[in-house]
């Protein structure tokens, strides 16, 4: 279970990927005490590929009821969803990865946190490694998504994710 790949026929399918990941994490709440660091998810893909759309599905799935704005200018949008703290990053406009140090980025990667990061390439060298990398690609007017695990924890989440879809 290192990689999952799906065709996403419409926007709703993209939202559902995020929502299902939230379902997996919420079902794992009982394990939160044992976890030492944030769950880190990188979102890759061109402009308009659906990174924010997928994250919106996740944030709503985690229980947020208001708007989910793209943090294009603020770089990060926090959501307090006890027991989780969700951070949605969009680093597209980040000039230098070192600026993340000034933002006090370490606080965002604590144990009860979950970080979804658009344009993680911009933070290379400073960002913690990803547990899961989500790659969104255009397929004509529609999309495909690949989910890859890069840690034991990431593999566990993807395992549960694929089981959920069955
Ligand atoms: P990004 O954050 O990657 O720049 P956005 O999520 O902001 O992209 O925008 C994605 C656009 O593509 C939105 O207009 C959304 O409605 C659309 N979209 C998302 N998923 C799909 C899909 N599976 N098929 C077709 N259109 C999609
Ligand atoms: Mg975006």
Short mmCIF file of N, CA and C and ligand atoms in Angstrom, two decimals:
data_model
loop_
_atom_site.label_atom_id
_atom_site.label_comp_id
_atom_site.label_asym_id
_atom_site.label_seq_id
_atom_site.Cartn_x
_atom_site.Cartn_y
_atom_site.Cartn_z
N UNK A 1 0.85 -1.21 0.00
CA UNK A 1 0.00 0.00 0.00
C UNK A 1 0.87 1.25 0.00
N UNK A 2 1.65 1.45 -1.04
CA UNK A 2 2.50 2.63 -1.10
C UNK A 2 1.89 3.72 -1.97
N UNK A 3 1.06 3.33 -2.93
CA UNK A 3 0.46 4.33 -3.81
C UNK A 3 -0.96 3.95 -4.22
N UNK A 4 -1.84 4.94 -4.18
CA UNK A 4 -3.21 4.76 -4.64
C UNK A 4 -3.44 5.76 -5.76
N UNK A 5 -4.24 5.37 -6.75
CA UNK A 5 -4.49 6.28 -7.86
C UNK A 5 -5.96 6.20 -8.24
N UNK A 6 -6.57 7.37 -8.43
CA UNK A 6 -8.00 7.42 -8.78
C UNK A 6 -8.24 8.45 -9.86
N UNK A 7 -9.29 8.21 -10.63
CA UNK A 7 -9.79 9.19 -11.59
C UNK A 7 -10.85 10.02 -10.89
N UNK A 8 -10.80 11.33 -11.08
CA UNK A 8 -11.74 12.24 -10.42
C UNK A 8 -12.59 12.92 -11.49
N UNK A 9 -13.84 12.48 -11.62
CA UNK A 9 -14.68 12.91 -12.74
C UNK A 9 -15.14 14.35 -12.62
N UNK A 10 -15.24 14.85 -11.40
CA UNK A 10 -15.73 16.21 -11.20
C UNK A 10 -15.24 16.77 -9.86
N UNK A 11 -15.57 18.04 -9.62
CA UNK A 11 -15.12 18.71 -8.41
C UNK A 11 -15.51 17.93 -7.16
N UNK A 12 -16.71 17.39 -7.19
CA UNK A 12 -17.20 16.67 -6.01
C UNK A 12 -16.33 15.46 -5.66
N UNK A 13 -15.83 14.81 -6.69
CA UNK A 13 -14.95 13.65 -6.48
C UNK A 13 -13.65 14.10 -5.79
N UNK A 14 -13.17 15.27 -6.15
CA UNK A 14 -11.95 15.81 -5.53
C UNK A 14 -12.21 16.14 -4.06
N UNK A 15 -13.35 16.76 -3.80
CA UNK A 15 -13.74 17.08 -2.42
C UNK A 15 -13.83 15.80 -1.59
N UNK A 16 -14.38 14.76 -2.21
CA UNK A 16 -14.59 13.49 -1.49
C UNK A 16 -13.27 12.86 -1.05
N UNK A 17 -12.21 13.03 -1.83
CA UNK A 17 -10.90 12.49 -1.42
C UNK A 17 -10.49 13.13 -0.09
N UNK A 18 -10.60 14.45 -0.02
CA UNK A 18 -10.25 15.15 1.22
C UNK A 18 -11.16 14.74 2.37
N UNK A 19 -12.44 14.66 2.07
CA UNK A 19 -13.42 14.29 3.10
C UNK A 19 -13.12 12.89 3.65
N UNK A 20 -12.76 11.97 2.77
CA UNK A 20 -12.49 10.59 3.20
C UNK A 20 -11.22 10.52 4.05
N UNK A 21 -10.22 11.33 3.71
CA UNK A 21 -9.01 11.38 4.54
C UNK A 21 -9.37 11.88 5.94
N UNK A 22 -10.26 12.85 6.02
CA UNK A 22 -10.71 13.34 7.33
C UNK A 22 -11.41 12.23 8.10
N UNK A 23 -12.25 11.48 7.42
CA UNK A 23 -12.95 10.37 8.07
C UNK A 23 -11.96 9.39 8.68
N UNK A 24 -10.88 9.10 7.94
CA UNK A 24 -9.84 8.19 8.43
C UNK A 24 -9.19 8.76 9.70
N UNK A 25 -8.82 10.04 9.65
CA UNK A 25 -8.14 10.63 10.81
C UNK A 25 -9.06 10.70 12.03
N UNK A 26 -10.32 11.04 11.80
CA UNK A 26 -11.25 11.14 12.94
C UNK A 26 -11.45 9.77 13.57
N UNK A 27 -11.44 8.74 12.74
CA UNK A 27 -11.58 7.37 13.27
C UNK A 27 -10.35 6.96 14.06
N UNK A 28 -9.23 7.67 13.84
CA UNK A 28 -7.98 7.34 14.53
C UNK A 28 -7.74 8.20 15.76
N UNK A 29 -8.71 9.01 16.13
CA UNK A 29 -8.52 9.92 17.27
C UNK A 29 -7.99 9.24 18.51
N UNK A 30 -8.39 7.99 18.69
CA UNK A 30 -7.97 7.29 19.91
C UNK A 30 -6.46 7.10 19.97
N UNK A 31 -5.77 7.26 18.84
CA UNK A 31 -4.33 7.04 18.82
C UNK A 31 -3.54 8.33 19.05
N UNK A 32 -4.26 9.44 19.18
CA UNK A 32 -3.58 10.73 19.12
C UNK A 32 -2.51 10.90 20.19
N UNK A 33 -2.71 10.29 21.37
CA UNK A 33 -1.75 10.44 22.46
C UNK A 33 -0.38 9.86 22.13
N UNK A 34 -0.39 8.87 21.25
CA UNK A 34 0.87 8.17 20.95
C UNK A 34 1.66 8.87 19.86
N UNK A 35 1.05 9.85 19.22
CA UNK A 35 1.69 10.48 18.07
C UNK A 35 2.54 11.66 18.51
N UNK A 36 3.76 11.70 18.02
CA UNK A 36 4.71 12.71 18.50
C UNK A 36 4.81 13.95 17.63
N UNK A 37 4.29 13.87 16.41
CA UNK A 37 4.45 15.01 15.52
C UNK A 37 3.22 15.14 14.62
N UNK A 38 3.19 16.23 13.84
CA UNK A 38 2.06 16.48 12.96
C UNK A 38 1.99 15.46 11.83
N UNK A 39 0.79 15.24 11.33
CA UNK A 39 0.63 14.51 10.07
C UNK A 39 0.87 15.53 8.96
N UNK A 40 1.83 15.24 8.10
CA UNK A 40 2.23 16.20 7.06
C UNK A 40 1.82 15.68 5.69
N UNK A 41 1.00 16.47 5.00
CA UNK A 41 0.51 16.09 3.67
C UNK A 41 0.93 17.16 2.67
N UNK A 42 1.68 16.76 1.66
CA UNK A 42 2.05 17.68 0.58
C UNK A 42 1.03 17.53 -0.54
N UNK A 43 0.64 18.66 -1.14
CA UNK A 43 -0.25 18.65 -2.29
C UNK A 43 0.49 19.21 -3.49
N UNK A 44 0.66 18.37 -4.50
CA UNK A 44 1.40 18.81 -5.69
C UNK A 44 0.48 18.82 -6.90
N UNK A 45 0.84 19.64 -7.87
CA UNK A 45 0.05 19.74 -9.10
C UNK A 45 -0.01 21.19 -9.56
N UNK A 46 -0.30 21.37 -10.85
CA UNK A 46 -0.33 22.71 -11.44
C UNK A 46 -1.43 23.58 -10.84
N UNK A 47 -1.36 24.86 -11.15
CA UNK A 47 -2.42 25.79 -10.76
C UNK A 47 -3.75 25.26 -11.29
N UNK A 48 -4.75 25.25 -10.45
CA UNK A 48 -6.08 24.83 -10.87
C UNK A 48 -6.28 23.32 -10.87
N UNK A 49 -5.27 22.58 -10.45
CA UNK A 49 -5.38 21.10 -10.49
C UNK A 49 -6.36 20.58 -9.44
N UNK A 50 -6.56 21.34 -8.36
CA UNK A 50 -7.55 20.90 -7.36
C UNK A 50 -7.00 20.77 -5.95
N UNK A 51 -5.83 21.34 -5.70
CA UNK A 51 -5.21 21.20 -4.37
C UNK A 51 -6.06 21.86 -3.28
N UNK A 52 -6.53 23.06 -3.58
CA UNK A 52 -7.36 23.76 -2.58
C UNK A 52 -8.72 23.07 -2.45
N UNK A 53 -9.25 22.61 -3.56
CA UNK A 53 -10.55 21.92 -3.54
C UNK A 53 -10.49 20.68 -2.65
N UNK A 54 -9.43 19.90 -2.79
CA UNK A 54 -9.27 18.69 -1.99
C UNK A 54 -9.13 19.06 -0.51
N UNK A 55 -8.34 20.09 -0.26
CA UNK A 55 -8.12 20.52 1.13
C UNK A 55 -9.43 21.03 1.75
N UNK A 56 -10.24 21.69 0.94
CA UNK A 56 -11.55 22.15 1.43
C UNK A 56 -12.37 20.96 1.91
N UNK A 57 -12.35 19.89 1.13
CA UNK A 57 -13.06 18.67 1.52
C UNK A 57 -12.54 18.12 2.84
N UNK A 58 -11.22 18.20 3.01
CA UNK A 58 -10.61 17.70 4.23
C UNK A 58 -11.01 18.55 5.44
N UNK A 59 -10.87 19.86 5.29
CA UNK A 59 -11.13 20.78 6.42
C UNK A 59 -12.61 20.68 6.85
N UNK A 60 -13.50 20.60 5.87
CA UNK A 60 -14.92 20.44 6.18
C UNK A 60 -15.18 19.09 6.83
N UNK A 61 -14.51 18.08 6.29
CA UNK A 61 -14.67 16.73 6.84
C UNK A 61 -14.19 16.64 8.28
N UNK A 62 -13.22 17.48 8.63
CA UNK A 62 -12.70 17.51 10.00
C UNK A 62 -13.64 18.29 10.92
N UNK A 63 -14.69 18.90 10.34
CA UNK A 63 -15.71 19.52 11.18
C UNK A 63 -15.84 21.03 11.03
N UNK A 64 -15.04 21.65 10.18
CA UNK A 64 -15.14 23.10 9.99
C UNK A 64 -16.40 23.42 9.17
N UNK A 65 -17.17 24.39 9.66
CA UNK A 65 -18.44 24.66 8.98
C UNK A 65 -18.46 25.94 8.17
N UNK A 66 -17.46 26.80 8.36
CA UNK A 66 -17.45 28.06 7.61
C UNK A 66 -16.73 27.92 6.28
N UNK A 67 -16.29 29.06 5.79
CA UNK A 67 -15.58 29.08 4.51
C UNK A 67 -14.19 28.48 4.65
N UNK A 68 -13.67 27.99 3.54
CA UNK A 68 -12.27 27.58 3.48
C UNK A 68 -11.63 28.44 2.39
N UNK A 69 -10.89 29.45 2.84
CA UNK A 69 -10.27 30.38 1.91
C UNK A 69 -8.90 29.85 1.50
N UNK A 70 -8.51 30.16 0.29
CA UNK A 70 -7.16 29.79 -0.13
C UNK A 70 -6.17 30.74 0.54
N UNK A 71 -5.19 30.21 1.26
CA UNK A 71 -4.25 31.09 1.99
C UNK A 71 -3.13 31.62 1.09
N UNK A 72 -3.52 32.11 -0.08
CA UNK A 72 -2.54 32.54 -1.08
C UNK A 72 -1.66 33.67 -0.56
N UNK A 73 -2.27 34.61 0.15
CA UNK A 73 -1.51 35.76 0.64
C UNK A 73 -1.06 35.60 2.08
N UNK A 74 -1.82 34.87 2.86
CA UNK A 74 -1.49 34.71 4.28
C UNK A 74 -0.50 33.55 4.50
N UNK A 75 -0.29 32.73 3.47
CA UNK A 75 0.57 31.53 3.49
C UNK A 75 -0.02 30.38 4.30
N UNK A 76 -0.70 30.70 5.40
CA UNK A 76 -1.28 29.62 6.19
C UNK A 76 -2.62 30.05 6.79
N UNK A 77 -3.55 29.12 6.80
CA UNK A 77 -4.87 29.36 7.40
C UNK A 77 -5.07 28.29 8.48
N UNK A 78 -5.26 28.72 9.74
CA UNK A 78 -5.43 27.73 10.81
C UNK A 78 -6.91 27.39 11.05
N UNK A 79 -7.16 26.16 11.42
CA UNK A 79 -8.51 25.73 11.79
C UNK A 79 -8.43 24.96 13.10
N UNK A 80 -9.07 25.48 14.12
CA UNK A 80 -9.08 24.78 15.40
C UNK A 80 -10.26 23.84 15.44
N UNK A 81 -9.96 22.56 15.37
CA UNK A 81 -11.01 21.54 15.31
C UNK A 81 -10.68 20.45 16.32
N UNK A 82 -10.82 20.77 17.62
CA UNK A 82 -10.39 19.87 18.69
C UNK A 82 -10.88 18.44 18.49
N UNK A 83 -10.01 17.44 18.73
CA UNK A 83 -8.67 17.59 19.29
C UNK A 83 -7.61 17.95 18.25
N UNK A 84 -8.03 18.15 17.03
CA UNK A 84 -7.07 18.45 15.98
C UNK A 84 -6.91 19.94 15.75
N UNK A 85 -5.72 20.30 15.31
CA UNK A 85 -5.43 21.64 14.83
C UNK A 85 -5.00 21.44 13.38
N UNK A 86 -5.79 21.98 12.46
CA UNK A 86 -5.48 21.79 11.04
C UNK A 86 -4.87 23.07 10.47
N UNK A 87 -3.79 22.93 9.73
CA UNK A 87 -3.16 24.07 9.06
C UNK A 87 -3.14 23.83 7.57
N UNK A 88 -3.67 24.81 6.85
CA UNK A 88 -3.67 24.75 5.39
C UNK A 88 -2.67 25.78 4.87
N UNK A 89 -1.59 25.29 4.31
CA UNK A 89 -0.55 26.17 3.76
C UNK A 89 -0.68 26.28 2.25
N UNK A 90 -0.41 27.47 1.73
CA UNK A 90 -0.19 27.64 0.30
C UNK A 90 1.08 28.47 0.16
N UNK A 91 2.16 27.83 -0.23
CA UNK A 91 3.48 28.48 -0.23
C UNK A 91 3.83 29.07 -1.59
N UNK A 92 2.84 29.16 -2.49
CA UNK A 92 3.10 29.63 -3.85
C UNK A 92 3.85 30.96 -3.85
N UNK A 93 3.47 31.86 -2.95
CA UNK A 93 4.08 33.19 -2.93
C UNK A 93 5.23 33.33 -1.95
N UNK A 94 5.65 32.24 -1.40
CA UNK A 94 6.78 32.31 -0.47
C UNK A 94 8.06 32.62 -1.25
N UNK A 95 8.76 33.68 -0.84
CA UNK A 95 9.96 34.06 -1.57
C UNK A 95 11.11 33.10 -1.29
N UNK A 96 11.33 32.84 -0.02
CA UNK A 96 12.50 32.07 0.39
C UNK A 96 12.06 31.10 1.48
N UNK A 97 12.48 29.87 1.37
CA UNK A 97 12.07 28.87 2.35
C UNK A 97 12.40 29.30 3.78
N UNK A 98 13.44 30.11 3.93
CA UNK A 98 13.84 30.52 5.29
C UNK A 98 12.81 31.41 5.97
N UNK A 99 11.96 32.06 5.16
CA UNK A 99 10.88 32.87 5.76
C UNK A 99 10.00 32.01 6.68
N UNK A 100 9.95 30.73 6.39
CA UNK A 100 9.15 29.83 7.22
C UNK A 100 9.67 29.79 8.64
N UNK A 101 10.97 29.95 8.79
CA UNK A 101 11.57 29.98 10.13
C UNK A 101 11.04 31.17 10.91
N UNK A 102 10.94 32.34 10.23
CA UNK A 102 10.45 33.54 10.90
C UNK A 102 8.99 33.42 11.28
N UNK A 103 8.26 32.60 10.52
CA UNK A 103 6.83 32.39 10.82
C UNK A 103 6.67 31.50 12.06
N UNK A 104 7.77 30.98 12.57
CA UNK A 104 7.68 30.09 13.72
C UNK A 104 7.07 28.76 13.33
N UNK A 105 7.49 28.27 12.18
CA UNK A 105 6.83 27.12 11.57
C UNK A 105 6.82 25.88 12.46
N UNK A 106 7.81 25.76 13.34
CA UNK A 106 7.86 24.57 14.18
C UNK A 106 6.59 24.36 15.00
N UNK A 107 5.97 25.47 15.42
CA UNK A 107 4.74 25.37 16.21
C UNK A 107 3.61 24.70 15.43
N UNK A 108 3.71 24.76 14.11
CA UNK A 108 2.65 24.19 13.29
C UNK A 108 2.78 22.68 13.12
N UNK A 109 3.90 22.15 13.59
CA UNK A 109 4.13 20.72 13.36
C UNK A 109 4.16 19.93 14.68
N UNK A 110 3.33 20.36 15.60
CA UNK A 110 3.21 19.69 16.90
C UNK A 110 2.28 18.48 16.78
N UNK A 111 2.16 17.74 17.89
CA UNK A 111 1.58 16.40 17.82
C UNK A 111 0.10 16.33 17.42
N UNK A 112 -0.69 17.32 17.78
CA UNK A 112 -2.12 17.21 17.45
C UNK A 112 -2.45 17.96 16.15
N UNK A 113 -1.41 18.24 15.37
CA UNK A 113 -1.60 19.06 14.16
C UNK A 113 -1.63 18.21 12.90
N UNK A 114 -2.30 18.76 11.92
CA UNK A 114 -2.37 18.15 10.63
C UNK A 114 -2.12 19.24 9.61
N UNK A 115 -1.08 19.12 8.81
CA UNK A 115 -0.69 20.18 7.88
C UNK A 115 -0.86 19.74 6.43
N UNK A 116 -1.73 20.44 5.70
CA UNK A 116 -1.90 20.23 4.27
C UNK A 116 -1.16 21.38 3.58
N UNK A 117 -0.21 21.06 2.74
CA UNK A 117 0.71 22.08 2.22
C UNK A 117 0.71 22.10 0.69
N UNK A 118 0.15 23.19 0.12
CA UNK A 118 0.23 23.39 -1.33
C UNK A 118 1.58 24.03 -1.65
N UNK A 119 2.16 23.66 -2.76
CA UNK A 119 3.48 24.16 -3.21
C UNK A 119 4.57 23.90 -2.17
N UNK A 120 4.68 22.66 -1.70
CA UNK A 120 5.72 22.35 -0.70
C UNK A 120 7.13 22.55 -1.26
N UNK A 121 7.26 22.52 -2.60
CA UNK A 121 8.58 22.72 -3.22
C UNK A 121 9.21 24.02 -2.74
N UNK A 122 8.36 25.02 -2.49
CA UNK A 122 8.84 26.36 -2.08
C UNK A 122 9.45 26.35 -0.68
N UNK A 123 9.12 25.33 0.08
CA UNK A 123 9.64 25.26 1.45
C UNK A 123 10.71 24.19 1.62
N UNK A 124 11.22 23.72 0.48
CA UNK A 124 12.20 22.63 0.52
C UNK A 124 13.38 22.97 1.42
N UNK A 125 13.79 22.03 2.23
CA UNK A 125 14.92 22.23 3.13
C UNK A 125 14.50 22.68 4.52
N UNK A 126 13.32 23.29 4.63
CA UNK A 126 12.84 23.78 5.92
C UNK A 126 11.62 22.98 6.39
N UNK A 127 10.73 22.66 5.45
CA UNK A 127 9.53 21.89 5.82
C UNK A 127 9.90 20.50 6.31
N UNK A 128 9.16 19.98 7.29
CA UNK A 128 9.33 18.57 7.66
C UNK A 128 8.96 17.68 6.47
N UNK A 129 9.45 16.46 6.47
CA UNK A 129 9.14 15.51 5.40
C UNK A 129 7.65 15.15 5.42
N UNK A 130 7.15 14.78 4.26
CA UNK A 130 5.74 14.41 4.14
C UNK A 130 5.50 12.98 4.61
N UNK A 131 4.36 12.78 5.27
CA UNK A 131 3.87 11.42 5.50
C UNK A 131 3.16 10.92 4.25
N UNK A 132 2.45 11.85 3.59
CA UNK A 132 1.69 11.52 2.39
C UNK A 132 1.90 12.63 1.36
N UNK A 133 2.13 12.24 0.11
CA UNK A 133 2.18 13.21 -0.98
C UNK A 133 0.99 12.93 -1.90
N UNK A 134 0.20 13.97 -2.13
CA UNK A 134 -0.95 13.87 -3.02
C UNK A 134 -0.62 14.64 -4.29
N UNK A 135 -0.70 13.95 -5.41
CA UNK A 135 -0.39 14.57 -6.69
C UNK A 135 -1.68 14.65 -7.51
N UNK A 136 -2.06 15.87 -7.91
CA UNK A 136 -3.25 16.05 -8.74
C UNK A 136 -2.81 16.42 -10.15
N UNK A 137 -3.43 15.79 -11.14
CA UNK A 137 -3.07 16.08 -12.53
C UNK A 137 -4.32 16.26 -13.38
N UNK A 138 -4.18 17.12 -14.37
CA UNK A 138 -5.26 17.30 -15.34
C UNK A 138 -5.35 16.06 -16.23
N UNK A 139 -6.57 15.66 -16.51
CA UNK A 139 -6.82 14.68 -17.56
C UNK A 139 -7.95 15.27 -18.40
N UNK A 140 -7.59 15.99 -19.44
CA UNK A 140 -8.52 16.85 -20.19
C UNK A 140 -9.19 17.80 -19.21
N UNK A 141 -10.52 17.76 -19.14
CA UNK A 141 -11.21 18.69 -18.23
C UNK A 141 -11.32 18.13 -16.82
N UNK A 142 -10.93 16.87 -16.67
CA UNK A 142 -11.09 16.22 -15.37
C UNK A 142 -9.73 16.05 -14.70
N UNK A 143 -9.66 15.23 -13.66
CA UNK A 143 -8.42 15.12 -12.90
C UNK A 143 -8.12 13.67 -12.54
N UNK A 144 -6.85 13.42 -12.23
CA UNK A 144 -6.48 12.18 -11.56
C UNK A 144 -5.76 12.55 -10.27
N UNK A 145 -5.79 11.65 -9.31
CA UNK A 145 -5.07 11.88 -8.06
C UNK A 145 -4.24 10.65 -7.72
N UNK A 146 -3.02 10.90 -7.26
CA UNK A 146 -2.17 9.83 -6.74
C UNK A 146 -1.87 10.16 -5.29
N UNK A 147 -2.01 9.16 -4.43
CA UNK A 147 -1.66 9.35 -3.02
C UNK A 147 -0.52 8.39 -2.71
N UNK A 148 0.58 8.93 -2.22
CA UNK A 148 1.75 8.09 -1.91
C UNK A 148 2.17 8.29 -0.46
N UNK A 149 2.52 7.19 0.19
CA UNK A 149 2.96 7.25 1.59
C UNK A 149 4.48 7.27 1.66
N UNK A 150 4.99 8.08 2.59
CA UNK A 150 6.44 8.16 2.77
C UNK A 150 6.85 7.91 4.22
N UNK A 151 5.94 7.37 5.01
CA UNK A 151 6.26 7.00 6.39
C UNK A 151 5.32 5.86 6.78
N UNK A 152 5.65 5.22 7.88
CA UNK A 152 4.79 4.15 8.38
C UNK A 152 3.40 4.70 8.68
N UNK A 153 3.39 5.88 9.28
CA UNK A 153 2.11 6.50 9.61
C UNK A 153 1.31 6.83 8.36
N UNK A 154 2.00 7.35 7.34
CA UNK A 154 1.35 7.65 6.07
C UNK A 154 0.77 6.39 5.44
N UNK A 155 1.51 5.31 5.50
CA UNK A 155 1.03 4.04 4.96
C UNK A 155 -0.21 3.57 5.69
N UNK A 156 -0.20 3.75 6.99
CA UNK A 156 -1.34 3.35 7.81
C UNK A 156 -2.60 4.14 7.41
N UNK A 157 -2.42 5.44 7.21
CA UNK A 157 -3.56 6.28 6.82
C UNK A 157 -4.08 5.85 5.45
N UNK A 158 -3.18 5.61 4.50
CA UNK A 158 -3.63 5.22 3.15
C UNK A 158 -4.28 3.84 3.14
N UNK A 159 -3.75 2.97 3.99
CA UNK A 159 -4.36 1.64 4.14
C UNK A 159 -5.81 1.77 4.57
N UNK A 160 -6.02 2.58 5.57
CA UNK A 160 -7.38 2.78 6.08
C UNK A 160 -8.26 3.51 5.08
N UNK A 161 -7.63 4.41 4.34
CA UNK A 161 -8.35 5.16 3.32
C UNK A 161 -8.89 4.22 2.24
N UNK A 162 -8.03 3.34 1.76
CA UNK A 162 -8.47 2.43 0.69
C UNK A 162 -9.50 1.44 1.22
N UNK A 163 -9.35 1.06 2.47
CA UNK A 163 -10.33 0.14 3.07
C UNK A 163 -11.69 0.81 3.18
N UNK A 164 -11.67 2.10 3.47
CA UNK A 164 -12.91 2.88 3.62
C UNK A 164 -13.70 2.93 2.31
N UNK A 165 -12.98 2.95 1.19
CA UNK A 165 -13.64 3.08 -0.11
C UNK A 165 -14.26 1.77 -0.58
N UNK A 166 -13.90 0.67 0.10
CA UNK A 166 -14.42 -0.63 -0.36
C UNK A 166 -15.82 -0.91 0.15
P1 LIG B 1 -5.32 24.58 -7.02
O1 LIG B 1 -5.45 24.84 -5.55
O2 LIG B 1 -4.65 23.29 -7.35
O3 LIG B 1 -4.70 25.73 -7.76
P2 LIG B 1 -8.22 24.82 -7.02
O4 LIG B 1 -8.68 23.74 -6.12
O5 LIG B 1 -8.18 26.21 -6.47
O6 LIG B 1 -6.79 24.42 -7.62
O7 LIG B 1 -9.09 24.87 -8.31
C1 LIG B 1 -9.43 23.71 -8.99
C2 LIG B 1 -10.48 24.01 -10.03
O8 LIG B 1 -10.76 22.82 -10.73
C3 LIG B 1 -11.79 24.47 -9.42
O9 LIG B 1 -12.41 25.35 -10.32
C4 LIG B 1 -12.59 23.17 -9.30
O10 LIG B 1 -13.98 23.38 -9.43
C5 LIG B 1 -12.07 22.38 -10.47
N1 LIG B 1 -12.01 20.94 -10.19
C6 LIG B 1 -11.59 20.33 -9.06
N2 LIG B 1 -11.63 18.99 -9.20
C7 LIG B 1 -12.09 18.74 -10.45
C8 LIG B 1 -12.33 17.53 -11.18
N3 LIG B 1 -12.10 16.33 -10.65
N4 LIG B 1 -12.80 17.65 -12.44
C9 LIG B 1 -13.02 18.86 -12.98
N5 LIG B 1 -12.81 20.04 -12.34
C10 LIG B 1 -12.33 19.99 -11.08
MG1 LIG B 2 -4.67 26.38 -4.36
#
